[in-house]
PDB file of C-alpha atoms in Angstrom:
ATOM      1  CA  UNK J  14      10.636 -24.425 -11.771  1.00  0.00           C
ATOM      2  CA  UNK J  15      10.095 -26.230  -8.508  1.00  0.00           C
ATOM      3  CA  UNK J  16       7.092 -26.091  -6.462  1.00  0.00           C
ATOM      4  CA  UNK J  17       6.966 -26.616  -2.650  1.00  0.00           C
ATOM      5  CA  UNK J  18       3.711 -27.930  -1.070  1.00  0.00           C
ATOM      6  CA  UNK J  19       3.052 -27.263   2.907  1.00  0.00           C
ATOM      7  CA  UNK J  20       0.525 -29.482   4.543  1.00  0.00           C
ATOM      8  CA  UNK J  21       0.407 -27.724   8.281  1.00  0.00           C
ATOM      9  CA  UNK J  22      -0.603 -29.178  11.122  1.00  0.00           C
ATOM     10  CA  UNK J  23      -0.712 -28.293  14.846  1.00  0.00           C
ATOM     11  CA  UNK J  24       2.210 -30.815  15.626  1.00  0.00           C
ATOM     12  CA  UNK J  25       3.893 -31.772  11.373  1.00  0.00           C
ATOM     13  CA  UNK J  26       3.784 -30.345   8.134  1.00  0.00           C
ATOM     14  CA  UNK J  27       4.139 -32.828   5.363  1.00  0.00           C
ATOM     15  CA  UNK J  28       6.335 -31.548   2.900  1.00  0.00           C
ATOM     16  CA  UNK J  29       6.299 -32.621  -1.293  1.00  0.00           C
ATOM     17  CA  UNK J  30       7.991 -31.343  -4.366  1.00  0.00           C
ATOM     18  CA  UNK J  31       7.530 -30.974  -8.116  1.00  0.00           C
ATOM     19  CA  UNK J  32       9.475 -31.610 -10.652  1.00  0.00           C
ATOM     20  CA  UNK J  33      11.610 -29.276 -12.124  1.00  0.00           C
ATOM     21  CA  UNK J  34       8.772 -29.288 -14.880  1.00  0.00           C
ATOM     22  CA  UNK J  35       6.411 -28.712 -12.180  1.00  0.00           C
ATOM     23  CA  UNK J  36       4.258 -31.816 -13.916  1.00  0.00           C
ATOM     24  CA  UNK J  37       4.435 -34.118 -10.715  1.00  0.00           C
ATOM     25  CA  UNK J  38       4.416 -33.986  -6.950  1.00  0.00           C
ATOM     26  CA  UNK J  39       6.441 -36.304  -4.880  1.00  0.00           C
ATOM     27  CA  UNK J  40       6.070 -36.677  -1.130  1.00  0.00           C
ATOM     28  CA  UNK J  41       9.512 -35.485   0.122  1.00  0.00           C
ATOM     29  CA  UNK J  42       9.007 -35.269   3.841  1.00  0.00           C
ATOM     30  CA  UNK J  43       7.016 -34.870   7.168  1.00  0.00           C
ATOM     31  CA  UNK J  44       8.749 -31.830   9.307  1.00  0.00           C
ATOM     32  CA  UNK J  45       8.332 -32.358  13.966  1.00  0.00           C
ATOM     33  CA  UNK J  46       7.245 -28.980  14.388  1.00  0.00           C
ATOM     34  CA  UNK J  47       8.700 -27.293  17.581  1.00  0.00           C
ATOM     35  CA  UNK J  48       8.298 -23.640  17.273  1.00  0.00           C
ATOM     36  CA  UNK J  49       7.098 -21.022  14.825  1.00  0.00           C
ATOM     37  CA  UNK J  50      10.567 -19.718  14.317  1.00  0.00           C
ATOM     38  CA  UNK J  51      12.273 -23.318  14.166  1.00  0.00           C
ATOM     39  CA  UNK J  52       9.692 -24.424  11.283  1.00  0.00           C
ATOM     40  CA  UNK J  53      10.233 -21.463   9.262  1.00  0.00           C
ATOM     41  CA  UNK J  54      14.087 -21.820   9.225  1.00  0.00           C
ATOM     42  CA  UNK J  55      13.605 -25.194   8.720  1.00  0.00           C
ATOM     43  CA  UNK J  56      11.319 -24.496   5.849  1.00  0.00           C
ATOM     44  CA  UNK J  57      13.279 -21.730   4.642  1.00  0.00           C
ATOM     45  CA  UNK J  58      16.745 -24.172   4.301  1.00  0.00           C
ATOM     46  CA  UNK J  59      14.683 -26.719   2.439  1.00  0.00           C
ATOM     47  CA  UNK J  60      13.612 -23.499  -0.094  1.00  0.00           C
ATOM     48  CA  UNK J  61      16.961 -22.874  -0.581  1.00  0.00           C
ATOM     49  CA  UNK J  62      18.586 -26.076  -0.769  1.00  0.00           C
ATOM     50  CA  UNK J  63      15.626 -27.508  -3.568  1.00  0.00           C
ATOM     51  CA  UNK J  64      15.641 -23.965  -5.650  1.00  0.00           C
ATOM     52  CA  UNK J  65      11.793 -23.683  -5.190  1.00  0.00           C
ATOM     53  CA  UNK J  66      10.309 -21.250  -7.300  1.00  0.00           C
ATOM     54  CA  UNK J  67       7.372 -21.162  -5.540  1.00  0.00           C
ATOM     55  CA  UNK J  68       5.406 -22.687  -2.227  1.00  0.00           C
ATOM     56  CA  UNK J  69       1.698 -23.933  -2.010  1.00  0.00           C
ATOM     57  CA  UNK J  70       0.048 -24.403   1.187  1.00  0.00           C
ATOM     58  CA  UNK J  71      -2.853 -26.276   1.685  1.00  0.00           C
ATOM     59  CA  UNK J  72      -5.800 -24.809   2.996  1.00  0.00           C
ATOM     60  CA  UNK J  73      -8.455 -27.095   5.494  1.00  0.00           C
ATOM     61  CA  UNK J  74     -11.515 -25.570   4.812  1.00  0.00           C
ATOM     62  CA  UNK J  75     -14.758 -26.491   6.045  1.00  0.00           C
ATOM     63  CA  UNK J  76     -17.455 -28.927   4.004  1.00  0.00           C
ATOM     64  CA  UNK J  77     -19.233 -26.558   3.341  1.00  0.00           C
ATOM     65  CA  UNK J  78     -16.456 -24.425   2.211  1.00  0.00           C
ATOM     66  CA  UNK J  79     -15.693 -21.625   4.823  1.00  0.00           C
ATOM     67  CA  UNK J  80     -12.867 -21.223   6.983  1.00  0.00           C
ATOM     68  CA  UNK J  81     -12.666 -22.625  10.465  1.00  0.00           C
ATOM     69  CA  UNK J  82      -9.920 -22.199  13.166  1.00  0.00           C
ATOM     70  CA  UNK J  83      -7.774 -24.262  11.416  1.00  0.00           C
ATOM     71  CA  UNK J  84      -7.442 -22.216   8.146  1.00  0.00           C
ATOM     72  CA  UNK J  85      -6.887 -18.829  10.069  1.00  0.00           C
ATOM     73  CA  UNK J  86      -3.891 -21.078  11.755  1.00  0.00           C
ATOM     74  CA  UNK J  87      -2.567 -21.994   8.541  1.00  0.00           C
ATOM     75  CA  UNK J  88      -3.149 -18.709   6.882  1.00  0.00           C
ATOM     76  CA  UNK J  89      -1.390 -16.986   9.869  1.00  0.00           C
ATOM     77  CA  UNK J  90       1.634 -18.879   9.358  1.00  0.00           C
ATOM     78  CA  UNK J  91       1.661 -18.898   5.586  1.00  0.00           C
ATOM     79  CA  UNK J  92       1.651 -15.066   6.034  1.00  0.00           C
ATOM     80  CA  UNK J  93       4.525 -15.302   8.543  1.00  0.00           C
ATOM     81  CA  UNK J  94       6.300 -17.348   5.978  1.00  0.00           C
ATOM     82  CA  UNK J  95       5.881 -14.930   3.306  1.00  0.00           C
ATOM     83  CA  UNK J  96       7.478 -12.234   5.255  1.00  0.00           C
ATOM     84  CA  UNK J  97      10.811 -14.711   5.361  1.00  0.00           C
ATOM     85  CA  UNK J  98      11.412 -15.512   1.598  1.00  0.00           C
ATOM     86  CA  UNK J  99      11.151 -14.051  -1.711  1.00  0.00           C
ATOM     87  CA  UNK J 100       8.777 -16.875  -3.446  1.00  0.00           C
ATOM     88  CA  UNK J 101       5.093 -16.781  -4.254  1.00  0.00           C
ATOM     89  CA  UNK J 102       3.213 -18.323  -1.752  1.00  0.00           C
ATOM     90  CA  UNK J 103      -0.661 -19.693  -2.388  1.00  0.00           C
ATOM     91  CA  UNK J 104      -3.430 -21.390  -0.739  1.00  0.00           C
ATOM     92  CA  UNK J 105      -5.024 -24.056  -2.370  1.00  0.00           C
ATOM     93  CA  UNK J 106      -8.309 -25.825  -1.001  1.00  0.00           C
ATOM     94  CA  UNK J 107      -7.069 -29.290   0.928  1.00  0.00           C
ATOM     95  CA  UNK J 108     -10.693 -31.059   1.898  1.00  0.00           C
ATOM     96  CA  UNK J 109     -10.478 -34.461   1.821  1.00  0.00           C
ATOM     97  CA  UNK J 110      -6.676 -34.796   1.191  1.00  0.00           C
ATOM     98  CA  UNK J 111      -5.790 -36.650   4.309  1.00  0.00           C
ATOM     99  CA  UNK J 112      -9.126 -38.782   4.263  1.00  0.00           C
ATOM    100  CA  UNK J 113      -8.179 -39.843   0.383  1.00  0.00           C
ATOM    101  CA  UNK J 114      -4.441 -40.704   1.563  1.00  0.00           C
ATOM    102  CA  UNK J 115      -6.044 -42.549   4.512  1.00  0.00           C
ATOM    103  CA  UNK J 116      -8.100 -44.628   2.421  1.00  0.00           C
ATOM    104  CA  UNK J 117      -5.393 -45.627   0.084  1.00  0.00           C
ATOM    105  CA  UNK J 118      -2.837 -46.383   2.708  1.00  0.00           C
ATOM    106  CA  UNK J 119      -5.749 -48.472   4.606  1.00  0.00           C
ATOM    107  CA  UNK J 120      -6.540 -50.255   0.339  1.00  0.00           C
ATOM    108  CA  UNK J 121      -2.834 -51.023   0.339  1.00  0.00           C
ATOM    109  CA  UNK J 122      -2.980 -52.646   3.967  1.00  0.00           C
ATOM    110  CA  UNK J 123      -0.744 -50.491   5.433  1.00  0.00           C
ATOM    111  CA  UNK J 124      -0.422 -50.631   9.050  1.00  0.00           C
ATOM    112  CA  UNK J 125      -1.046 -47.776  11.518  1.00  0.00           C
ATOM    113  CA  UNK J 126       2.076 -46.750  12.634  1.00  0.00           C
ATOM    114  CA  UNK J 127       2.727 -46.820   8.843  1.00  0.00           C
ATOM    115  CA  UNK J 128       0.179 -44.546   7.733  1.00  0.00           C
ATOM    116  CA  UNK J 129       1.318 -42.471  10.985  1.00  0.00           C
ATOM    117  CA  UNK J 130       4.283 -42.063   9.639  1.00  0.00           C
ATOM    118  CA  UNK J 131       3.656 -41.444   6.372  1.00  0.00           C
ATOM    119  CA  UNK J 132       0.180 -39.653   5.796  1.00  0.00           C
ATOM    120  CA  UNK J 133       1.134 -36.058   6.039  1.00  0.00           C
ATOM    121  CA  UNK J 134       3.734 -35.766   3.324  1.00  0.00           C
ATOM    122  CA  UNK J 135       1.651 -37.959   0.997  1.00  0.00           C
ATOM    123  CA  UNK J 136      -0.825 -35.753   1.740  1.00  0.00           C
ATOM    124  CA  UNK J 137       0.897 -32.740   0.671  1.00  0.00           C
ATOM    125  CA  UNK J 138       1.606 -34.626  -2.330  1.00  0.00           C
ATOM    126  CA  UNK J 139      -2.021 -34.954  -3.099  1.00  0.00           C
ATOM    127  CA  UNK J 140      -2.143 -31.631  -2.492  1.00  0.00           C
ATOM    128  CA  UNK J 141       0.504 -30.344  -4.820  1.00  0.00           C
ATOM    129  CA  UNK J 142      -0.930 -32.447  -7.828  1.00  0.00           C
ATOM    130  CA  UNK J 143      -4.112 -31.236  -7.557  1.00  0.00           C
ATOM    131  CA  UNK J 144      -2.143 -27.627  -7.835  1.00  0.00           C
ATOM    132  CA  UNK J 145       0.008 -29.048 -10.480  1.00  0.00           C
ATOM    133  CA  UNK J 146      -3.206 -30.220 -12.520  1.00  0.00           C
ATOM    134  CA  UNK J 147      -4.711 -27.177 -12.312  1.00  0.00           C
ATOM    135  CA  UNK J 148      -2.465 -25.457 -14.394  1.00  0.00           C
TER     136      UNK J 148
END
């Protein structure tokens, strides 16, 4: 069992991975998107090529919980996903992710373009263990 966490933005989607065992998430990647159709295929070789069982996609909801412009763009393509391959696909509740990455990349002193660089799959990392804990 490997599980595939999306962390979709307007312009990247970090990418992270379990474990076969599905215990722990590692940050795998941070995907340029270009368009819709590009992401998906990109998204879709990646499936394939890791044998994911299953994909997670994180969710940016509001403080206060509800859904914003944002999440209807992320659920939009998560559903547009769905239609393109055979795994499971869920939602799980991303507040604070990035801003908790942030602060630990700023702890460790790492520079800006650093934490540019890096922030989105670490993110979905976050993302996926809090998925992974759940369990």
């Amino acid at each position: 069992m490997r599980i595939m966490c999306l962390d979709i933005g307007t312009k990247t989607i970090g990418i992270a991975v379990s474990d076969e065992l599905g215990i722990t998430a590692q940050p795998l990647k941070t995907l340029s998107r270009k368009t819709e159709e590009g992401d998906i295929d990109a998204l879709k070789r990646l499936i394939s090529e890791l044998n994911v069982t299953e994909v997670v996609v994180g969710l940016p909801k509001k403080t206060d919980g509800s859904l914003g412009q944002a999440a209807v763009l992320v659920l939009e393509f998560a559903e547009k996903l769905k239609s393109a391959i055979p795994q499971p696909i869920h939602t799980w509740d991303e507040r604070f992710s990035t801003v908790a990455v942030t602060r630990t990349l700023l702890a460790g002193d790492a520079s800006r373009a650093k934490r540019k660089k890096v922030v989105n799959h670490l993110a979905a990392a976050y993302i996926l263990q809090g998925f992974l804990d759940s369990r």
